[in-house]
PDB file of C-alpha atoms and ligand atoms in Angstrom:
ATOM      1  CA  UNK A   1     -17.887   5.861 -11.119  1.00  0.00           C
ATOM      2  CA  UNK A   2     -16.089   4.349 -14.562  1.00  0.00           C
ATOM      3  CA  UNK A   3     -16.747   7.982 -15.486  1.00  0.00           C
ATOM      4  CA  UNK A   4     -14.762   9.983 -13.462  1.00  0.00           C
ATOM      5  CA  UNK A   5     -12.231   6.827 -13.448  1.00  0.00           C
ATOM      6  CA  UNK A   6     -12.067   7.438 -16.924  1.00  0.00           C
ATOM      7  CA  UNK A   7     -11.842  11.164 -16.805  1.00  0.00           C
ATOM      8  CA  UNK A   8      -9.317  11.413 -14.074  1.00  0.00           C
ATOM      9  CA  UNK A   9      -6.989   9.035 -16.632  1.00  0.00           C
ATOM     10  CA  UNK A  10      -7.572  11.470 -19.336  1.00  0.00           C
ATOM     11  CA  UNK A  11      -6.443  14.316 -17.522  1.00  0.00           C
ATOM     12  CA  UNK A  12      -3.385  12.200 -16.656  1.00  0.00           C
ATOM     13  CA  UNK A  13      -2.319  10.760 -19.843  1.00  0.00           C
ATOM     14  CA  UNK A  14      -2.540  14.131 -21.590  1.00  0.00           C
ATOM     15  CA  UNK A  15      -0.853  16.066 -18.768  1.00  0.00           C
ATOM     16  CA  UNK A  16       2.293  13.351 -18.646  1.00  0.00           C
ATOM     17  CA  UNK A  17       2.041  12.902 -23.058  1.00  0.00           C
ATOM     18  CA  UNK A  18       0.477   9.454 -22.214  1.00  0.00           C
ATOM     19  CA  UNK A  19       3.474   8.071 -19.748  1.00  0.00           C
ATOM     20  CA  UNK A  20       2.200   5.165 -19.968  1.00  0.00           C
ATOM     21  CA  UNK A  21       3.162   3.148 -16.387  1.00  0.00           C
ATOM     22  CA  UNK A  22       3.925  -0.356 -16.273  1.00  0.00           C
ATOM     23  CA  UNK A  23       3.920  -0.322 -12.423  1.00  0.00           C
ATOM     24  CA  UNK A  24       2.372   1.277  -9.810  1.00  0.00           C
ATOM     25  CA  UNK A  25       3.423   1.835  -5.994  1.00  0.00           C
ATOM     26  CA  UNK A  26       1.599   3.150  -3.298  1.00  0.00           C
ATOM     27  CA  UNK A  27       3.913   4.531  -0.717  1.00  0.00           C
ATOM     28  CA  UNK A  28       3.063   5.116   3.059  1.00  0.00           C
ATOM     29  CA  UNK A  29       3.066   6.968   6.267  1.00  0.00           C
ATOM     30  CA  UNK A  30       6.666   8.184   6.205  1.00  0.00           C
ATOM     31  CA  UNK A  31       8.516   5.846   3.143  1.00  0.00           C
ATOM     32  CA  UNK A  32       8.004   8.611   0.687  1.00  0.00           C
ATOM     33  CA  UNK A  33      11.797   8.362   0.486  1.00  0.00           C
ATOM     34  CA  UNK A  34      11.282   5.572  -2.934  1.00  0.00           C
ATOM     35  CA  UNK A  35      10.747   8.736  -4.859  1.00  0.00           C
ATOM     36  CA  UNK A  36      14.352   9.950  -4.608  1.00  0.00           C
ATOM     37  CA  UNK A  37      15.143   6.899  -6.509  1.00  0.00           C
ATOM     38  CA  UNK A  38      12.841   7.861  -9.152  1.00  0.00           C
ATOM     39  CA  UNK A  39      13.788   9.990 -12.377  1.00  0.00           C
ATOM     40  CA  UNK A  40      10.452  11.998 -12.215  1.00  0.00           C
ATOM     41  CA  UNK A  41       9.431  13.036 -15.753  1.00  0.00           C
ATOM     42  CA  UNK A  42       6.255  14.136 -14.305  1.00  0.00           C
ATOM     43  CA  UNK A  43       4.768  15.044 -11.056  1.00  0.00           C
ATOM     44  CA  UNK A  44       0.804  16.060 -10.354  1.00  0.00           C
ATOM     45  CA  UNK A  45      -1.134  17.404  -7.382  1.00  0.00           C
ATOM     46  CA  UNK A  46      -3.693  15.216  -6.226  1.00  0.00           C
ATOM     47  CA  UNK A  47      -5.655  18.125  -6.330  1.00  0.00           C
ATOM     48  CA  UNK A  48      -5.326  18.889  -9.507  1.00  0.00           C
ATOM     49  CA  UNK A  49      -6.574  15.624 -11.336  1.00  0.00           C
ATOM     50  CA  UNK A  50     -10.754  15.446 -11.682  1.00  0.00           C
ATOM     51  CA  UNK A  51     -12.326  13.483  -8.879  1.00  0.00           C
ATOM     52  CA  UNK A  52      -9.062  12.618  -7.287  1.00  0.00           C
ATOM     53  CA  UNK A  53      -9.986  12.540  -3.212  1.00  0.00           C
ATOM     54  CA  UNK A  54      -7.249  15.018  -1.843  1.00  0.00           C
ATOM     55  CA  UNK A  55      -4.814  14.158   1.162  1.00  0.00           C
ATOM     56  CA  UNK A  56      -5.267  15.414   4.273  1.00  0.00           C
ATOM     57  CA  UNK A  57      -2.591  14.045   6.363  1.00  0.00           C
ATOM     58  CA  UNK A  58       0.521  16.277   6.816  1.00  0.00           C
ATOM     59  CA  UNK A  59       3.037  13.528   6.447  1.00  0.00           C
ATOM     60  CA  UNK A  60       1.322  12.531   3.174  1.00  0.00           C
ATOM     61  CA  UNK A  61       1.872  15.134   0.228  1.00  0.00           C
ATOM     62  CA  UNK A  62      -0.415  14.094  -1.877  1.00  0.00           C
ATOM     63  CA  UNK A  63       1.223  13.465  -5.445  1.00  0.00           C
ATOM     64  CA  UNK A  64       1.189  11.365  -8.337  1.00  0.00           C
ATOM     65  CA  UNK A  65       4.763  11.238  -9.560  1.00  0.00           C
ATOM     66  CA  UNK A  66       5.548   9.349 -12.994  1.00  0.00           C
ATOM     67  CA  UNK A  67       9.128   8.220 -13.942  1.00  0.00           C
ATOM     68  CA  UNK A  68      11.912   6.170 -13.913  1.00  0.00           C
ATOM     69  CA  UNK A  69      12.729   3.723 -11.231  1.00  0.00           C
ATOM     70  CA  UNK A  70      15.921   1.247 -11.976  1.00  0.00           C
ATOM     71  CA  UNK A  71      14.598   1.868 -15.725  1.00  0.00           C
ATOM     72  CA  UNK A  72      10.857   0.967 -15.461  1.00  0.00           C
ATOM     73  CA  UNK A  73       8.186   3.026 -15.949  1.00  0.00           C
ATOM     74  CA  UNK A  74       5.876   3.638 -12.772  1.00  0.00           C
ATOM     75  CA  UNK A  75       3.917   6.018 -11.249  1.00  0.00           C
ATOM     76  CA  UNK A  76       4.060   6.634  -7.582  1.00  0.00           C
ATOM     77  CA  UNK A  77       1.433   7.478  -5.129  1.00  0.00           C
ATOM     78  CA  UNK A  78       3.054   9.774  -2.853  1.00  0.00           C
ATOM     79  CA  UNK A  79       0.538   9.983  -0.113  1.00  0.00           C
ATOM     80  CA  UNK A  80      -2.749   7.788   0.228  1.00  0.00           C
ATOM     81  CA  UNK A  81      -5.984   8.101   1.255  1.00  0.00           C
ATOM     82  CA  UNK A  82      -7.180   6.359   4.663  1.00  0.00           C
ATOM     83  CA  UNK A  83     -11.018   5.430   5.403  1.00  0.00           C
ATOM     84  CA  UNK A  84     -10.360   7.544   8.939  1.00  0.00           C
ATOM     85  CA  UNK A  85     -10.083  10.655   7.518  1.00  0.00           C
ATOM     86  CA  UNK A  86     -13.435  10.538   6.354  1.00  0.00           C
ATOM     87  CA  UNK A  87     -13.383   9.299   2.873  1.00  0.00           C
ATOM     88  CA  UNK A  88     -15.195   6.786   1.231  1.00  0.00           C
ATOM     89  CA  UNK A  89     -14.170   2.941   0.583  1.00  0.00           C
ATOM     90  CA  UNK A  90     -14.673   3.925  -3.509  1.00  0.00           C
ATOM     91  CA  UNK A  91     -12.614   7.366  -3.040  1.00  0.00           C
ATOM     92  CA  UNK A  92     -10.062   5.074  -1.090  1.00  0.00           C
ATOM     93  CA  UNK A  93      -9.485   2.442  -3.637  1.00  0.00           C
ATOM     94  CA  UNK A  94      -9.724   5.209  -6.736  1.00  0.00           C
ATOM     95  CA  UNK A  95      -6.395   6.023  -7.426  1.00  0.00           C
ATOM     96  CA  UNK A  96      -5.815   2.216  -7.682  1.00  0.00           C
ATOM     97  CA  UNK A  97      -8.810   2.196 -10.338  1.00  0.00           C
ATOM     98  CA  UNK A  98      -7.069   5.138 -12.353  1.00  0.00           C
ATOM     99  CA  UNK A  99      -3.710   3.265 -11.858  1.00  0.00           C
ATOM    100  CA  UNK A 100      -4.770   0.361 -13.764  1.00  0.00           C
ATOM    101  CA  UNK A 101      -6.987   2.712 -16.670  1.00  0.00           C
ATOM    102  CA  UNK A 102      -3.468   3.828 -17.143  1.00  0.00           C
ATOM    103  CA  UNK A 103      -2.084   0.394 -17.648  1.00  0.00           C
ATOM    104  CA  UNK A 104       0.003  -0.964 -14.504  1.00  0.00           C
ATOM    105  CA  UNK A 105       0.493  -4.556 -14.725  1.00  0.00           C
ATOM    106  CA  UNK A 106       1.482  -4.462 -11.155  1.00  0.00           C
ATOM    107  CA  UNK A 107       0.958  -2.997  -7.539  1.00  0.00           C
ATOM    108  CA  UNK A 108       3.593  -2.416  -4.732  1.00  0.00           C
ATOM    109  CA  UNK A 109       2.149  -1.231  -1.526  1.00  0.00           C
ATOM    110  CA  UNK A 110       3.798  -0.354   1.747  1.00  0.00           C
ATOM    111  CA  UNK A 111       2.290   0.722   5.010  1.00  0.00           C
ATOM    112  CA  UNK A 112       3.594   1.377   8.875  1.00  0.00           C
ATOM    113  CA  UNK A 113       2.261  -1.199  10.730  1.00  0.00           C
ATOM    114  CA  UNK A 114       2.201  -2.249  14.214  1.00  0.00           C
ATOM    115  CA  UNK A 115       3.983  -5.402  15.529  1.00  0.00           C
ATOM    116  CA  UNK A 116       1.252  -8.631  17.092  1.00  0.00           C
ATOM    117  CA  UNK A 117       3.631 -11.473  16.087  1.00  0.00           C
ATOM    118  CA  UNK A 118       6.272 -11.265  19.295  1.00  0.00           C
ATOM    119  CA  UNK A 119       8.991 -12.462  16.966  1.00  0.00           C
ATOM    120  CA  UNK A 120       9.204  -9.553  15.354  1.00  0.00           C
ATOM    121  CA  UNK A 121      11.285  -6.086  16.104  1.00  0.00           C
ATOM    122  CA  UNK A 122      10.908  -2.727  15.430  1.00  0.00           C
ATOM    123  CA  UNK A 123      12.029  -1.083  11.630  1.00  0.00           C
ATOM    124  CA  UNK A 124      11.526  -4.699  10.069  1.00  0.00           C
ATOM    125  CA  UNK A 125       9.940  -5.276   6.954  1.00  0.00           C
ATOM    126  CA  UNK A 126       7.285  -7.479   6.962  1.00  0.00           C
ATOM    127  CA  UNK A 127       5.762  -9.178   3.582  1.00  0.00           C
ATOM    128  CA  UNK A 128       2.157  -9.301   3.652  1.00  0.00           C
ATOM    129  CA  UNK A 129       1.267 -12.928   2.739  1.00  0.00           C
ATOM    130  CA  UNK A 130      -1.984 -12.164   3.746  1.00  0.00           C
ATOM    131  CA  UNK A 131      -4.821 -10.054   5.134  1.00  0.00           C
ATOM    132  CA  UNK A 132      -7.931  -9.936   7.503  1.00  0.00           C
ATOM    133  CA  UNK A 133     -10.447  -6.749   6.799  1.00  0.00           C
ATOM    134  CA  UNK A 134     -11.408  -5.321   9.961  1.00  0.00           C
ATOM    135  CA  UNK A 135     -12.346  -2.186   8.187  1.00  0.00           C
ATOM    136  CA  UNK A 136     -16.433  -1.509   8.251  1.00  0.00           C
ATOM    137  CA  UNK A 137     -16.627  -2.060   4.131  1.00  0.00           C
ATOM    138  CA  UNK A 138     -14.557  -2.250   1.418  1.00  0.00           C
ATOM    139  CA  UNK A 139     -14.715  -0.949  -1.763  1.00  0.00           C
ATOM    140  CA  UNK A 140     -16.545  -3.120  -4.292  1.00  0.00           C
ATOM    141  CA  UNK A 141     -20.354  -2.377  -1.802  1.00  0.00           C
ATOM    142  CA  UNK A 142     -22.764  -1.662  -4.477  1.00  0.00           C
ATOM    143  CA  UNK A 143     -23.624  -2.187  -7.746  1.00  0.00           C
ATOM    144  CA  UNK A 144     -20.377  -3.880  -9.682  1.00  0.00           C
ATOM    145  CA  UNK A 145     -19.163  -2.200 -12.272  1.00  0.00           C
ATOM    146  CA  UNK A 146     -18.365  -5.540 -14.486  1.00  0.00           C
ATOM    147  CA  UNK A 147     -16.039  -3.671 -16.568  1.00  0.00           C
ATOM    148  CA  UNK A 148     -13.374  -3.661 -13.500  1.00  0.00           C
ATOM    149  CA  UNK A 149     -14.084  -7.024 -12.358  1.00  0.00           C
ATOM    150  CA  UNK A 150     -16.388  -9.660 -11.378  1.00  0.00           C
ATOM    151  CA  UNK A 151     -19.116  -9.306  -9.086  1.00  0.00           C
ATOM    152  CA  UNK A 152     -17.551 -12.250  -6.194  1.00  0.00           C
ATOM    153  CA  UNK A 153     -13.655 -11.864  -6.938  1.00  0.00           C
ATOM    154  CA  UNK A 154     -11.386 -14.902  -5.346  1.00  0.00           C
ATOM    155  CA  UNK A 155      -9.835 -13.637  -2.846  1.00  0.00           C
ATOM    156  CA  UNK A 156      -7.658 -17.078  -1.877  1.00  0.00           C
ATOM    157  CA  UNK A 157      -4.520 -15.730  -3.075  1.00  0.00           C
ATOM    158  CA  UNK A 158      -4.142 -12.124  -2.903  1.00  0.00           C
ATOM    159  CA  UNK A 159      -0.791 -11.628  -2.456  1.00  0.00           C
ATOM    160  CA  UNK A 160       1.684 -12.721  -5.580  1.00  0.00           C
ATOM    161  CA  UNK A 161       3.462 -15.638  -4.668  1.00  0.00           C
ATOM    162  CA  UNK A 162       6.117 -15.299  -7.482  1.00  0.00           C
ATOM    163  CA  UNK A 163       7.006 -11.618  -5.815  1.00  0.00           C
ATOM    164  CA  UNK A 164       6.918 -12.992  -2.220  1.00  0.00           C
ATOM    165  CA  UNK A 165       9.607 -15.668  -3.309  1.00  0.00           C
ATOM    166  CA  UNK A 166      11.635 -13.050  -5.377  1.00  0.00           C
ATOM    167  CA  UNK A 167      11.044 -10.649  -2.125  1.00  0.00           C
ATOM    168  CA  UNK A 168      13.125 -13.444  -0.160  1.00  0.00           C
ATOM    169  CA  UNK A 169      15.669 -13.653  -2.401  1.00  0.00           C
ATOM    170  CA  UNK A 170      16.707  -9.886  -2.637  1.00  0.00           C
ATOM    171  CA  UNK A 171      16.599  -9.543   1.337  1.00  0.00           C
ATOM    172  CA  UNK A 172      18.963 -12.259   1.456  1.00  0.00           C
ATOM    173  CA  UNK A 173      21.319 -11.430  -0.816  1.00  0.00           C
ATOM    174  CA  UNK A 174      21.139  -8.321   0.975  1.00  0.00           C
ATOM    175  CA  UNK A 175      21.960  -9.461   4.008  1.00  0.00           C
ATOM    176  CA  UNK A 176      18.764  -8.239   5.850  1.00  0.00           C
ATOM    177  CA  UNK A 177      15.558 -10.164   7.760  1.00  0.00           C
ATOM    178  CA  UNK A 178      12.858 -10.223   5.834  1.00  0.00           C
ATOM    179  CA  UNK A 179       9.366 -11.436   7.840  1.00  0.00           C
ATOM    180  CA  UNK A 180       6.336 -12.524   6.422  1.00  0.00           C
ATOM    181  CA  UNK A 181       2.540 -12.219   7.735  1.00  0.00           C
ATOM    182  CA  UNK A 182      -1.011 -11.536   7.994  1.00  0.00           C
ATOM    183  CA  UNK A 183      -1.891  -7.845   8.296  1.00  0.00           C
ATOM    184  CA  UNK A 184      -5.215  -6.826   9.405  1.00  0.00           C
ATOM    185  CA  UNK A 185      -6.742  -3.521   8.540  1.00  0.00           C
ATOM    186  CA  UNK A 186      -8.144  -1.788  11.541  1.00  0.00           C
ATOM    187  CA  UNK A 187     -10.216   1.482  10.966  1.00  0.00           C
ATOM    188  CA  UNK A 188      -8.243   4.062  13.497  1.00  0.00           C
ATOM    189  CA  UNK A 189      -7.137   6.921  13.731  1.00  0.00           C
ATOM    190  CA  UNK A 190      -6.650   5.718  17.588  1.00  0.00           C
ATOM    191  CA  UNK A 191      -4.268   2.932  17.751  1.00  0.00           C
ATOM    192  CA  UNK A 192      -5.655   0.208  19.783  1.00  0.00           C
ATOM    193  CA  UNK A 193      -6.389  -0.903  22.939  1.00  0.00           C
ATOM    194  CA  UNK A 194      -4.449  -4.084  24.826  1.00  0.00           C
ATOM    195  CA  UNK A 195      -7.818  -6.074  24.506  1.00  0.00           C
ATOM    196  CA  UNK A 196      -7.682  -5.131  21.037  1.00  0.00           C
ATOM    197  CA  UNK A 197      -3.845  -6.469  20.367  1.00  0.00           C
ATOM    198  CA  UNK A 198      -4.613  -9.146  22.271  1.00  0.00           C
ATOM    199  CA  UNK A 199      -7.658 -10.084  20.067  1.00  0.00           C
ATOM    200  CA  UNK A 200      -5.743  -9.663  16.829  1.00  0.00           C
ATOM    201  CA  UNK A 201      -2.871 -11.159  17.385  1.00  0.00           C
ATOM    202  CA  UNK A 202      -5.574 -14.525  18.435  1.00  0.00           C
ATOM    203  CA  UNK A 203      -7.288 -13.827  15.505  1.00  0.00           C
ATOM    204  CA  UNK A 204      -4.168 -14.592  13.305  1.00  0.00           C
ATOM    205  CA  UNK A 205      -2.449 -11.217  12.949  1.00  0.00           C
ATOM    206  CA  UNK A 206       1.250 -10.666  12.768  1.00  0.00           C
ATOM    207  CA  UNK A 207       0.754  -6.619  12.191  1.00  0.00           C
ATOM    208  CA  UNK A 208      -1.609  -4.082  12.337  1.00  0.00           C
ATOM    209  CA  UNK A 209      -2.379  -0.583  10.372  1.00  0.00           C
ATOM    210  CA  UNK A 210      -5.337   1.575   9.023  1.00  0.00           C
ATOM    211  CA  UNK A 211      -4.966   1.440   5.185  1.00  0.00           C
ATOM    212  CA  UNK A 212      -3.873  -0.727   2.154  1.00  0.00           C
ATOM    213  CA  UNK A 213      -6.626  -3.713   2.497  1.00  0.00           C
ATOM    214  CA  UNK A 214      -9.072  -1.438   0.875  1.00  0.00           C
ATOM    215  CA  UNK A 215      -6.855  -0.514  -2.353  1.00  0.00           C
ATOM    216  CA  UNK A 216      -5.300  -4.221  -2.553  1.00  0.00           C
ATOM    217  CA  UNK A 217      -9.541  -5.537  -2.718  1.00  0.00           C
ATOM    218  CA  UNK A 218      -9.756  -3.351  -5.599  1.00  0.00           C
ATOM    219  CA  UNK A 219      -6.395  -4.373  -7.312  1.00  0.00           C
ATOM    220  CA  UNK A 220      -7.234  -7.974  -6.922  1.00  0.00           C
ATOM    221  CA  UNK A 221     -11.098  -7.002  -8.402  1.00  0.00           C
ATOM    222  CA  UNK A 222      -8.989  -5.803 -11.675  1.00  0.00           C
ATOM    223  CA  UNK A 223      -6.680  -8.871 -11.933  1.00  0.00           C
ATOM    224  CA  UNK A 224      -3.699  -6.923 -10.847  1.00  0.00           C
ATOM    225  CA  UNK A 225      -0.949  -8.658  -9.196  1.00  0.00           C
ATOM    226  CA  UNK A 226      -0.021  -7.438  -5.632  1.00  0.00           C
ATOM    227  CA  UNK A 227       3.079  -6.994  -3.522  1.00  0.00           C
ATOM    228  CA  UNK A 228       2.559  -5.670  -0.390  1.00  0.00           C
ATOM    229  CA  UNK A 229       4.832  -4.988   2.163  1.00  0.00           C
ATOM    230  CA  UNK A 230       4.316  -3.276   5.889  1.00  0.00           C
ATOM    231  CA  UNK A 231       7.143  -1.439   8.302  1.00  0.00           C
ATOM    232  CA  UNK A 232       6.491  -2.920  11.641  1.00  0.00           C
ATOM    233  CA  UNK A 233       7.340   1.103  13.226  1.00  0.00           C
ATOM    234  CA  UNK A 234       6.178  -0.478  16.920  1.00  0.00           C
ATOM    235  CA  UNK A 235       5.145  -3.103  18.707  1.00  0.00           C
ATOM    236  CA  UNK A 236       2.381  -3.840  19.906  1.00  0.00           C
ATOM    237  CA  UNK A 237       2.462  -7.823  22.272  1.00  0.00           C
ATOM    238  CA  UNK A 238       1.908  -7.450  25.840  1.00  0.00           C
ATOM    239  CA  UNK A 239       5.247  -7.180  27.095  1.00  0.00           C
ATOM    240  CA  UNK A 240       6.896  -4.109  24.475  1.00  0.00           C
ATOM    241  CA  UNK A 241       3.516  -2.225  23.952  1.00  0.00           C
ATOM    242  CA  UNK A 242       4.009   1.260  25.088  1.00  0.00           C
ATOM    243  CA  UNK A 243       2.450   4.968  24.407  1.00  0.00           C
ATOM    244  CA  UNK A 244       3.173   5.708  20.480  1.00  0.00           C
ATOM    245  CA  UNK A 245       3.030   8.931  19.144  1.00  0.00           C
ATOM    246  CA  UNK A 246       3.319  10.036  15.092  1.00  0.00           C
ATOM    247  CA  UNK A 247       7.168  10.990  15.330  1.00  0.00           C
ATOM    248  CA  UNK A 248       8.181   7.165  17.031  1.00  0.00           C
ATOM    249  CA  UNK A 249       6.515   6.193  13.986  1.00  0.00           C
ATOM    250  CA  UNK A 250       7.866   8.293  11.685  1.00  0.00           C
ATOM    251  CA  UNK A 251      11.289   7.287  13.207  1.00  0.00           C
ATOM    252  CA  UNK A 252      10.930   3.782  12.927  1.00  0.00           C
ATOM    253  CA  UNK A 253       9.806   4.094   9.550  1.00  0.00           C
ATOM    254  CA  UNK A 254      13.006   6.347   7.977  1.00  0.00           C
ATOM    255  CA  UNK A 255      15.131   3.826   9.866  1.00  0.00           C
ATOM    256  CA  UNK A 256      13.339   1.083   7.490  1.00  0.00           C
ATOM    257  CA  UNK A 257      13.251   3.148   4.426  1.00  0.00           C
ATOM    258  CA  UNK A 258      16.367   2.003   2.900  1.00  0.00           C
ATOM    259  CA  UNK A 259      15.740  -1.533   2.854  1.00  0.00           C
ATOM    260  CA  UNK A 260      12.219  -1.113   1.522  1.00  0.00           C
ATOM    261  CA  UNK A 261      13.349   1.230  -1.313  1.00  0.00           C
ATOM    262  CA  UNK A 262      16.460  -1.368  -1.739  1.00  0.00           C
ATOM    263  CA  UNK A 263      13.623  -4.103  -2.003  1.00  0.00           C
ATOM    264  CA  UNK A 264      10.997  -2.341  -4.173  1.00  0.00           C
ATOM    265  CA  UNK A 265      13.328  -0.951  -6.737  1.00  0.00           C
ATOM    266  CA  UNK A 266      14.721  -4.718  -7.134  1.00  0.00           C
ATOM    267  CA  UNK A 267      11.952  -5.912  -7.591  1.00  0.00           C
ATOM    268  CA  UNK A 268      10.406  -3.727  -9.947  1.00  0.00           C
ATOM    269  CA  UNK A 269      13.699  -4.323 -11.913  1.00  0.00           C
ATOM    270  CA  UNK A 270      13.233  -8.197 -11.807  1.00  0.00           C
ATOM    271  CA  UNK A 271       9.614  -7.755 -13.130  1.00  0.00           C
TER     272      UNK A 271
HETATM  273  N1  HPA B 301      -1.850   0.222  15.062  1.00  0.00           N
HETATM  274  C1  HPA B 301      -0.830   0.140  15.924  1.00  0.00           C
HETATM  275  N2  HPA B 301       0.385   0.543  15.652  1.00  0.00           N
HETATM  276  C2  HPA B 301       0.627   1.061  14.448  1.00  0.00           C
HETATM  277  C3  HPA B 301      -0.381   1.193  13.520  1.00  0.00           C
HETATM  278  C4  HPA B 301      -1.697   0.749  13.833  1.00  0.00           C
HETATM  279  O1  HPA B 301      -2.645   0.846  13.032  1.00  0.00           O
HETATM  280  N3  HPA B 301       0.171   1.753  12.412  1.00  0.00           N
HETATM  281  C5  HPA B 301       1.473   1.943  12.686  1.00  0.00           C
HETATM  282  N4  HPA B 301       1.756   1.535  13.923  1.00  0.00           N
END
């Protein structure tokens, strides 16, 4: 695996004259949108880097785009990979691996996300704090490669306080609600069922989506700070849960967009 880690990061840094990121950000179902805000000095196909897993989602396009972003240098996942489309934990949490060969000294994450916490509304922006794995594995099974990380990482504080805090600040003197909460990863593609709401939400949930715990396991393995942030696109208590279908989600999400790129790009300046 450090292999083709290492092979996939040779093929980038000579195909981008060693770019060099300081930051990377891992955008998702339908916030794509950051990249307008970047000034892309280079931009590669999933498909063309060695032993990068390849997107199959259609509102995922599936490329690594270095650049610019309020003056920073970071490279942008546009599209991920989700464990329900048949891939791997490992081939999930890759890109991260390459990410950090490369030499990000931080992750931003965001995700669509469905509401549990009943004080929350549709199209807000919720700060992950932090996360239950529902997901059947994650991605440091096996032998550990101790040149990532150590074999039992601590996972008691995942999520970087300092960016939380700074998080707060920009939303405010931005004039929007910013929520915090636990997100727990649930394996999909089906959304769930009411039981199933119901049981997160007791288990300590304020949102739920299929991705992101996975690549934030193996940014946390590598020492890498993480900000993590979900769009709650629909929600999901008792009383507002209703049929959801891909374009309600996309919806919700654009309508977010704005305020997440707003938020992101602040903070990546403040870093
Ligand atoms: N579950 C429910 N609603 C959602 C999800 C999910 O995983 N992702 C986005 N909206």
């Amino acid at each position: 695996m450090i292999q083709s880690i290492q092979e996939a990061a040779a093929y980038i840094a000579q195909a981008t004259n060693s770019f060099a990121p300081e930051f990377g950000i891992i955008l998702g179902t339908g916030l794509g949108d950051l990249v307008n805000d970047v000034e892309v000095a280079h931009s590669l196909s999933y498909a063309d880097i060695p032993h990068f897993p390849v997107s199959t989602v259609e509102s995922h396009s599936g490329k690594l785009i270095f650049g610019l972003l309020a003056g920073r240098r970071v490279v942008v996942m546009q599209g991920r990979f989700h464990f329900y489309e048949g891939y791997t934990m490992q081939q999930v949490a890759f890109p991260v691996r390459v990410m950090k060969l490369l030499g990000i000294q931080k992750l931003f994450v965001s995700n669509a996300a469905g509401g549990l916490n009943p004080a929350f509304n549709m199209s807000e922006l919720m700060v992950i704090t932090d996360h239950i794995n529902l997901l059947p594995g994650n991605p440091l099974i096996g032998k550990n490669p101790d040149e990532l990380g150590p074999r039992f990482p601590d996972m008691s504080d995942v999520y970087d306080e300092h960016m939380i805090r700074e998080a707060m600040v920009i939303a405010e003197d931005a004039g929007f609600d910013l929520r915090e909460g636990v997100y727990v990863s649930a394996p999909g593609p089906m959304l769930e069922t009411r039981a199933e709401y119901n049981f997160l939400r007791i288990i300590g949930a304020d949102a739920v989506g299929m991705s992101t715990v996975p690549e934030v396991i193996a940014a946390r393995h590598m020492g890498l700070p993480v900000f993590a942030i979900s769009v709650i696109t629909d929600m999901c208590t008792p009383d507002r849960l209703k049929k959801v279908v891909l374009k309600d989600i996309l919806d919700a999400a654009a309508t977010a967009e704005p305020r997440l790129t707003l938020l992101i790009r602040e903070l990546v300046k403040r870093s």
